Amino acid sequence: MTKHYTCPGCGATVEYDPADEKLHCPFCKKSYSPEERARLIGEATQDNASTLPSEVKDRLRESNTIPMHVLQCSACGAELAMNHVETSSFCPYCGNATVATDRLVDYLKPEYIIPFKITKEEAEKRIRESMSKGFFVPKKIKNFETERLRGIYIPYWLVDLYHSDEQFWSYKPRGDDGRRYSYRMGDCYFKHLTMEASETFNDDYSKKLEPYDLKELKPFDAAYLSGFYSDRFDVNRKRAEEQAKERATDLYNAEVYETIPGKRIEKEWENTRNIPIRAEYALLPVWFLTFRYKDKPFTTMVNGQTGKVVGAVPYIKARTTALFALFAALFIPMFSVLFAFLHRILVLLLTESDDLEAIGDGLLFYVAFLVMLFGWTWTKAAKDLRKMRESIALTCAYSTHRLVKERQDH
Amino acid sequence: MSMAYWISGIVVGVIFGLGLALRLTAYCVMKSNDYGDTSGSCSDFGEGIFLVVEDDNMKTREFNQNAKEILNKRREDLLERETGSKTGNKTGGATVM
């Protein structure tokens, strides 16, 4: 069953507008908040899902497969195909915004939603602004032609989890040869840890959309879906909780790592405890913009609440090479002269000493210093380049492009 | 200054200079072409981490039994605040690893 959210005044389909957070009628030009519309039309804002028995809800939460559905548009009667996770779309014939209410009822209604705050125009403007600033962004990308710009509510599990850890870290103190230990014991209560619940959407890419301001979570109302696409979860709660345990451990360790003094830090031992408390189902807003560059699809995203732009694009190779040559031309002569003088001073100091052991130690120290210096520059450069390549690969991943493309146009 | 100093200086200068040039170029390209490359941290999902013990500069591993008691008490209080149960089991969703 599909549902159109109709105008209490004229009966036309209304669509949610993030600009004023109201449902707008394109015909009589009236606007209503979702609660106001429901009250005027005499409709309950909560549907049957909340009254389902808890054992049925649990079974549905664990369910991981739903077949493809062909639904009938309640406005014009045309057939409307939705993939196995879509819960709202647009009718291909009459173009009306359509919400598949039976899916929301049968397969667990989301508990929360963050409505879109960023409008379609603003999302595109933000992406264009970000790209126009880039010195290494090709002109064709700066003036990209939008292939699709879609607002999609992405399913998330908001996991509450208690994490505690007792750890021994070892490190090398500065100016000391031996190794020392650090002992850390602490905990963290993760409230609403956002675990993206779509198989198609890459987790590494979706994490970059964070943070959402979860203080603005609203109780779910299907009226917010009108005018946007939305999907249901296909990662069940149990799996989300398992992933949340790993994520909590990573987040906790990253913060503790920062408190360890010295260098060459390694975790030696740990006793971790994770207690998942609850997982709530929510829909969070994302704008997806796709464009093509050299026949490859690129999908950049905008957090539909905060406006954070996420994505990476290829760079102009000629400009990058020119900048590298410029830096190299500057640094090579500068450091060559510097090191030549340093070597002379070093030899003078070492030859003045009669102690062969001290000379050996001095040389060893200098070689270690050079190895560290080379490591610092080359490994960090290689890490940055690899990270950049990975970010570009995520932006032009076919799976994300499919997530946006395989939906009904309107 | 003899030739040897210059040759050794140039060898080290080239390796370090190229590495630094590559590193700066990679940084500039990332700044220009990679948007929003950050994700959430502990403090984005609650009150952040709380460390009961922060002992450094230890020559051997030494456990702190007093801290364990403090942490256990803290966990009970936190879980009671969030779930109404000291073990978190009342909600039915909690599992202890």
XYZ file of C-alpha atoms in Angstrom:
507
model
C 0.000 0.000 0.000
C 1.272 3.436 -0.877
C 0.207 6.690 0.674
C 0.189 10.278 -0.475
C 0.292 12.933 2.149
C -2.537 15.160 1.032
C -3.280 18.817 1.601
C -6.122 19.370 4.133
C -7.248 22.338 1.960
C -7.374 20.979 -1.620
C -6.377 17.296 -1.457
C -3.230 17.603 -3.619
C -0.021 15.819 -2.576
C 2.093 17.866 -0.177
C 5.914 17.668 0.020
C 8.222 18.381 2.962
C 10.391 21.482 2.544
C 13.546 21.665 4.739
C 13.704 25.459 4.337
C 10.827 26.082 6.765
C 10.388 22.501 8.014
C 6.782 22.389 6.722
C 4.712 20.393 4.248
C 3.866 22.530 1.204
C 0.974 22.217 -1.226
C 2.074 23.095 -4.779
C -1.541 23.931 -5.805
C -3.191 26.006 -3.083
C 0.260 27.167 -1.810
C -0.657 26.448 1.822
C 1.864 25.002 4.260
C 1.484 22.905 7.396
C 3.704 21.317 10.002
C 3.359 17.478 9.949
C 1.434 17.582 13.269
C -0.847 20.381 12.061
C -1.659 18.525 8.810
C -2.429 15.300 10.709
C -4.698 17.192 13.135
C -6.593 19.014 10.360
C -7.110 15.859 8.334
C -8.100 13.855 11.420
C -5.287 11.367 10.942
C -3.226 9.624 13.605
C 0.458 10.485 13.376
C 1.437 7.105 14.791
C 0.655 4.034 12.707
C 0.074 0.396 13.591
C 3.727 -0.559 13.930
C 3.967 0.818 17.436
C 1.141 -1.485 18.525
C 2.805 -4.662 17.199
C 3.624 -7.199 19.953
C 7.275 -7.053 21.045
C 8.048 -10.643 19.896
C 6.777 -9.793 16.379
C 8.862 -6.609 16.413
C 11.944 -8.602 17.447
C 11.367 -11.176 14.703
C 10.984 -8.382 12.164
C 14.137 -6.677 13.404
C 16.132 -9.865 12.823
C 14.593 -10.411 9.385
C 17.142 -9.612 6.710
C 15.427 -10.350 3.379
C 12.483 -8.676 1.703
C 11.454 -9.311 -1.906
C 11.123 -6.578 -4.555
C 7.689 -4.960 -4.450
C 5.389 -3.699 -7.164
C 2.999 -1.248 -5.553
C 0.096 0.743 -6.833
C 0.182 4.529 -6.752
C -2.744 5.690 -4.657
C -3.050 8.901 -6.717
C -3.199 7.584 -10.329
C -3.301 3.781 -9.980
C -0.099 3.211 -11.977
C 2.314 0.440 -11.017
C 5.274 1.603 -9.017
C 8.313 -0.654 -8.555
C 10.405 -0.214 -5.443
C 13.597 -2.061 -4.613
C 13.694 -4.244 -1.510
C 14.659 -1.448 0.871
C 12.890 1.677 -0.467
C 10.136 3.135 1.705
C 9.398 6.361 -0.166
C 9.798 7.415 -3.780
C 7.976 9.181 -6.637
C 5.341 7.806 -9.037
C 6.855 7.541 -12.578
C 3.537 8.605 -14.172
C 1.938 11.310 -12.060
C 5.178 12.350 -10.309
C 3.525 12.439 -6.890
C 5.602 11.844 -3.785
C 4.716 8.372 -2.499
C 5.340 6.671 0.842
C 5.065 2.867 1.054
C 3.266 2.864 4.398
C 2.842 -0.920 4.548
C 6.610 -1.317 4.640
C 6.841 1.100 7.512
C 4.165 -0.868 9.324
C 5.301 -4.409 8.485
C 9.012 -4.026 8.860
C 9.383 -1.962 11.999
C 8.674 1.715 11.944
C 11.682 3.935 12.658
C 11.648 5.385 16.149
C 13.348 8.636 15.218
C 14.018 10.876 12.260
C 16.121 13.973 11.634
C 14.217 15.911 8.957
C 16.132 17.532 6.092
C 17.325 21.021 7.055
C 19.400 21.688 3.953
C 17.432 22.378 0.788
C 18.245 20.843 -2.601
C 19.564 24.175 -3.932
C 21.721 24.763 -0.859
C 23.199 21.252 -1.082
C 24.262 21.805 -4.693
C 25.572 25.283 -3.852
C 27.718 23.918 -1.016
C 29.234 21.233 -3.248
C 29.987 23.766 -6.005
C 31.514 26.188 -3.466
C 33.785 23.491 -2.006
C 34.995 22.432 -5.427
C 35.478 25.937 -6.796
C 37.996 26.668 -4.012
C 40.210 23.705 -4.940
C 43.420 24.735 -6.747
C 43.969 21.167 -8.025
C 40.347 20.499 -9.041
C 39.989 20.149 -12.866
C 37.870 22.855 -14.532
C 35.460 20.234 -15.884
C 34.735 19.099 -12.344
C 34.363 22.671 -11.068
C 31.710 23.236 -13.756
C 30.189 19.769 -13.427
C 26.805 19.007 -14.882
C 24.573 17.472 -12.230
C 23.393 14.027 -13.306
C 21.186 13.447 -10.259
C 20.641 15.190 -6.945
C 18.611 13.099 -4.551
C 17.625 13.529 -0.945
C 17.558 10.123 0.694
C 16.732 9.207 4.280
C 19.371 6.603 5.154
C 18.551 3.967 7.816
C 20.716 3.987 10.945
C 20.793 2.082 14.201
C 21.460 4.405 17.135
C 23.247 2.151 19.589
C 23.658 2.915 23.298
C 26.651 1.012 24.608
C 28.800 0.952 27.734
C 32.506 0.374 27.037
C 35.192 -0.098 29.678
C 38.835 -0.975 29.219
C 41.905 -1.788 31.283
C 45.086 -1.483 29.215
C 48.866 -1.570 29.308
C 50.608 0.437 26.613
C 54.375 0.390 26.074
C 56.345 3.308 24.688
C 59.842 4.661 24.280
C 60.375 7.759 26.466
C 62.043 10.755 24.809
C 65.779 10.825 25.450
C 65.759 7.352 27.017
C 66.749 3.995 25.567
C 64.501 1.636 27.533
C 60.780 1.047 27.217
C 58.212 2.122 29.778
C 54.596 1.162 30.459
C 51.448 3.228 30.765
C 48.422 1.858 32.590
C 44.997 3.137 31.646
C 41.686 2.194 33.104
C 38.506 3.962 32.150
C 35.165 3.828 30.441
C 32.843 5.602 28.054
C 29.070 5.532 27.742
C 28.251 5.842 24.046
C 24.855 7.439 23.586
C 23.342 7.054 20.107
C 26.430 5.689 18.376
C 25.418 6.029 14.719
C 25.666 2.694 12.892
C 24.581 2.958 9.286
C 22.142 0.112 8.469
C 22.253 -0.171 4.666
C 24.201 -2.954 2.921
C 24.637 -0.909 -0.268
C 26.039 2.210 1.361
C 29.775 1.926 2.140
C 30.412 2.289 5.902
C 33.717 4.140 5.440
C 31.978 6.703 3.239
C 28.927 7.102 5.479
C 31.088 7.651 8.595
C 32.451 10.822 7.012
C 28.961 12.371 7.170
C 29.257 12.449 10.974
C 28.630 14.070 13.298
C 24.863 14.560 13.202
C 23.380 16.756 15.908
C 21.388 14.016 17.610
C 19.756 16.482 20.007
C 17.503 17.297 17.051
C 16.111 13.763 16.740
C 12.330 13.829 16.358
C 9.829 11.038 16.904
C 9.257 9.423 13.502
C 6.459 10.805 11.346
C 6.053 9.441 7.801
C 5.002 12.912 6.601
C 8.689 13.937 6.692
C 9.386 11.336 3.974
C 7.048 13.000 1.487
C 9.160 14.556 -1.271
C 12.265 12.497 -0.475
C 13.483 8.973 -1.068
C 13.964 6.695 1.896
C 15.223 3.196 2.571
C 14.605 0.670 5.311
C 17.444 -1.121 7.133
C 18.918 -4.324 5.720
C 21.593 -4.698 8.403
C 19.771 -6.224 11.367
C 20.045 -5.039 14.949
C 22.234 -7.905 16.145
C 24.835 -7.219 13.449
C 24.687 -3.487 14.115
C 25.400 -4.150 17.804
C 28.395 -6.328 16.927
C 29.738 -3.593 14.630
C 29.043 -0.991 17.343
C 31.242 -2.938 19.806
C 34.156 -2.822 17.350
C 33.571 0.848 16.589
C 33.334 1.795 20.287
C 36.629 -0.009 20.943
C 38.327 1.824 18.039
C 36.986 5.234 19.122
C 37.993 4.633 22.753
C 41.499 3.423 21.814
C 42.077 6.417 19.516
C 41.398 8.802 22.427
C 43.506 6.858 24.940
C 46.402 6.662 22.439
C 46.590 10.472 22.517
C 47.236 10.421 26.282
C 50.284 8.090 26.072
C 53.622 9.948 26.281
C 56.710 9.084 24.227
C 56.974 7.439 20.847
C 56.690 3.991 19.231
C 53.526 3.384 21.233
C 52.145 -0.145 21.252
C 49.215 -1.694 23.055
C 50.574 -4.611 25.098
C 47.505 -5.936 26.911
C 43.858 -5.100 27.366
C 40.725 -6.271 29.090
C 37.750 -4.863 27.200
C 34.123 -4.984 28.215
C 31.240 -3.910 25.970
C 27.651 -3.859 27.185
C 25.123 -2.920 24.485
C 22.131 -1.305 26.151
C 19.715 -0.586 23.327
C 19.558 -0.015 19.584
C 16.961 2.335 18.119
C 16.053 2.616 14.475
C 16.290 6.083 12.908
C 16.348 7.746 9.502
C 18.995 10.424 8.876
C 19.028 12.807 5.891
C 21.682 12.784 3.132
C 21.846 14.610 -0.195
C 23.599 12.632 -2.942
C 24.848 14.442 -6.035
C 26.142 12.440 -8.981
C 28.101 13.737 -11.958
C 30.397 12.236 -14.562
C 34.054 12.981 -15.203
C 35.949 11.102 -17.904
C 32.994 8.686 -18.137
C 33.292 7.716 -14.493
C 30.420 8.376 -12.067
C 31.215 10.460 -8.977
C 28.887 10.721 -5.987
C 29.459 13.531 -3.518
C 27.303 13.835 -0.426
C 25.987 16.551 1.849
C 24.829 15.883 5.405
C 21.144 16.885 5.100
C 21.160 18.348 8.620
C 24.554 20.047 9.109
C 25.485 20.725 5.453
C 28.893 19.009 5.726
C 30.195 18.200 2.224
C 31.851 14.790 1.752
C 33.740 13.497 -1.279
C 37.055 13.554 -3.112
C 37.774 14.316 -6.744
C 40.749 13.658 -9.060
C 43.486 16.287 -9.202
C 45.150 18.106 -12.109
C 48.306 16.066 -12.630
C 50.263 18.889 -14.343
C 49.646 21.315 -11.446
C 50.499 18.678 -8.867
C 53.777 17.831 -10.662
C 54.610 21.546 -11.002
C 54.079 22.160 -7.279
C 56.163 19.085 -6.409
C 58.979 20.324 -8.721
C 58.787 23.780 -7.114
C 59.047 22.384 -3.597
C 61.867 20.034 -4.679
C 63.780 22.890 -6.366
C 63.477 24.873 -3.142
C 64.247 22.162 -0.614
C 66.977 20.109 -2.355
C 69.635 22.892 -2.659
C 68.664 24.285 0.760
C 69.021 20.979 2.595
C 72.057 19.848 0.507
C 74.033 22.899 1.690
C 72.728 22.506 5.242
C 73.663 18.823 5.444
C 77.112 19.435 3.819
C 77.927 21.926 6.606
C 76.432 19.637 9.227
C 78.627 16.767 8.006
C 81.735 18.970 8.163
C 80.946 20.040 11.746
C 80.218 16.438 12.674
C 83.541 15.196 11.262
C 85.420 18.012 13.044
C 83.779 17.138 16.356
C 84.355 13.427 15.961
C 88.021 13.717 14.884
C 88.786 15.883 17.919
C 87.751 13.044 20.167
C 90.170 10.202 21.002
C 87.439 7.993 22.329
C 86.630 5.500 19.541
C 83.519 4.319 21.352
C 82.154 7.874 21.521
C 82.841 8.323 17.787
C 80.959 5.088 17.038
C 78.025 6.154 19.221
C 77.929 9.591 17.588
C 77.859 8.101 14.093
C 75.180 5.603 15.083
C 73.058 8.386 16.591
C 73.404 10.470 13.394
C 72.415 7.529 11.132
C 69.402 6.818 13.369
C 68.459 10.500 13.164
C 68.604 10.390 9.337
C 66.530 7.198 9.136
C 63.907 8.793 11.397
C 63.877 11.976 9.328
C 63.449 10.080 6.036
C 60.766 7.892 7.601
C 58.876 10.949 8.874
C 58.704 12.515 5.408
C 58.321 9.493 3.113
C 55.937 7.371 5.187
C 53.655 10.337 5.960
C 53.642 11.336 2.270
C 52.845 7.750 1.211
C 50.076 7.565 3.851
C 48.500 10.846 2.655
C 48.635 9.748 -0.993
C 47.066 6.368 -0.168
C 44.331 8.086 1.855
C 43.623 10.449 -1.044
C 43.375 7.542 -3.511
C 41.007 5.702 -1.141
C 38.800 8.803 -0.774
C 38.576 9.184 -4.576
C 37.769 5.468 -4.917
C 34.907 5.875 -2.409
C 33.533 8.885 -4.294
C 33.464 7.034 -7.623
C 32.349 3.674 -6.191
C 29.679 2.088 -8.393
C 27.790 0.800 -5.355
C 27.110 4.358 -4.082
C 26.225 5.486 -7.606
C 23.738 2.594 -7.867
C 22.215 3.536 -4.513
C 21.351 6.935 -6.004
C 20.664 5.963 -9.611
C 18.328 2.994 -9.264
C 15.340 4.977 -8.128
C 12.307 6.381 -9.827
C 12.985 9.816 -11.368
C 10.445 12.569 -10.826
C 85.288 22.317 2.139
C 86.212 18.993 0.522
C 84.134 17.284 -2.184
C 83.135 14.460 0.170
C 81.105 16.839 2.353
C 79.282 18.191 -0.678
C 78.528 14.728 -2.091
C 77.227 13.397 1.232
C 75.277 16.639 1.783
C 73.673 16.398 -1.674
C 72.721 12.710 -1.202
C 71.034 13.366 2.145
C 69.592 16.695 0.909
C 68.026 15.034 -2.166
C 66.416 12.192 -0.185
C 65.063 14.515 2.514
C 64.152 17.329 0.076
C 62.186 14.993 -2.215
C 60.388 13.414 0.764
C 59.446 16.795 2.204
C 58.338 18.080 -1.225
C 56.141 14.991 -1.710
C 54.689 15.334 1.751
C 53.786 19.002 1.297
C 52.351 18.359 -2.182
C 50.188 15.498 -0.854
C 48.971 17.771 1.973
C 48.072 20.592 -0.456
C 46.211 18.203 -2.820
C 44.269 16.687 0.082
C 43.283 20.147 1.341
C 42.122 21.120 -2.131
C 40.362 17.946 -3.366
C 39.264 15.878 -0.362
C 36.203 17.253 1.447
C 34.896 16.315 4.868
C 37.495 13.651 5.571
C 36.641 13.377 9.270
C 34.347 11.142 11.257
C 32.826 11.201 14.735
C 34.840 10.884 17.955
C 33.967 9.643 21.456
C 32.738 13.082 22.555
C 30.252 13.215 19.642
C 28.398 10.251 21.156
C 27.936 11.153 24.802
C 30.107 12.549 27.538
C 33.446 11.270 26.170
C 35.915 8.961 27.849
C 36.565 8.976 31.591
C 39.937 7.670 32.782
C 40.005 6.384 36.348
C 43.764 5.689 36.207
C 46.522 7.321 34.148
C 49.827 5.861 35.334
C 52.912 6.516 33.187
C 56.627 5.778 33.275
C 56.206 2.322 34.814
C 59.131 -0.095 34.462
C 56.890 -3.150 34.952
C 53.191 -3.777 34.513
C 51.411 -3.084 37.776
C 47.670 -3.474 38.129
C 45.669 -1.111 40.279
C 43.034 -3.032 42.245
C 41.565 0.103 43.868
C 40.845 1.547 40.435
C 38.909 -1.607 39.475
C 36.555 -1.016 42.379
C 36.088 2.625 41.389
C 35.370 1.601 37.785
C 32.879 -1.097 38.847
C 31.036 1.404 41.024
C 31.020 3.920 38.177
C 29.657 1.306 35.751
C 26.845 0.359 38.116
C 25.901 4.026 38.574
C 26.000 4.725 34.829
C 23.917 1.689 33.940
C 21.434 2.420 36.693
C 21.089 5.979 35.401
C 20.561 4.854 31.805
C 18.547 1.644 32.223
C 17.310 1.531 35.789
C 19.367 -1.642 36.309
C 22.891 -2.076 37.687
C 23.719 -4.687 35.034
C 21.788 -3.150 32.178
C 19.761 -6.388 31.872
C 16.330 -4.964 32.621
C 15.915 -3.696 29.080
C 16.479 -7.202 27.757
C 18.945 -5.965 25.163
C 22.129 -6.030 27.180
C 24.744 -8.749 26.891
C 27.992 -8.886 28.773
C 31.042 -9.915 26.797
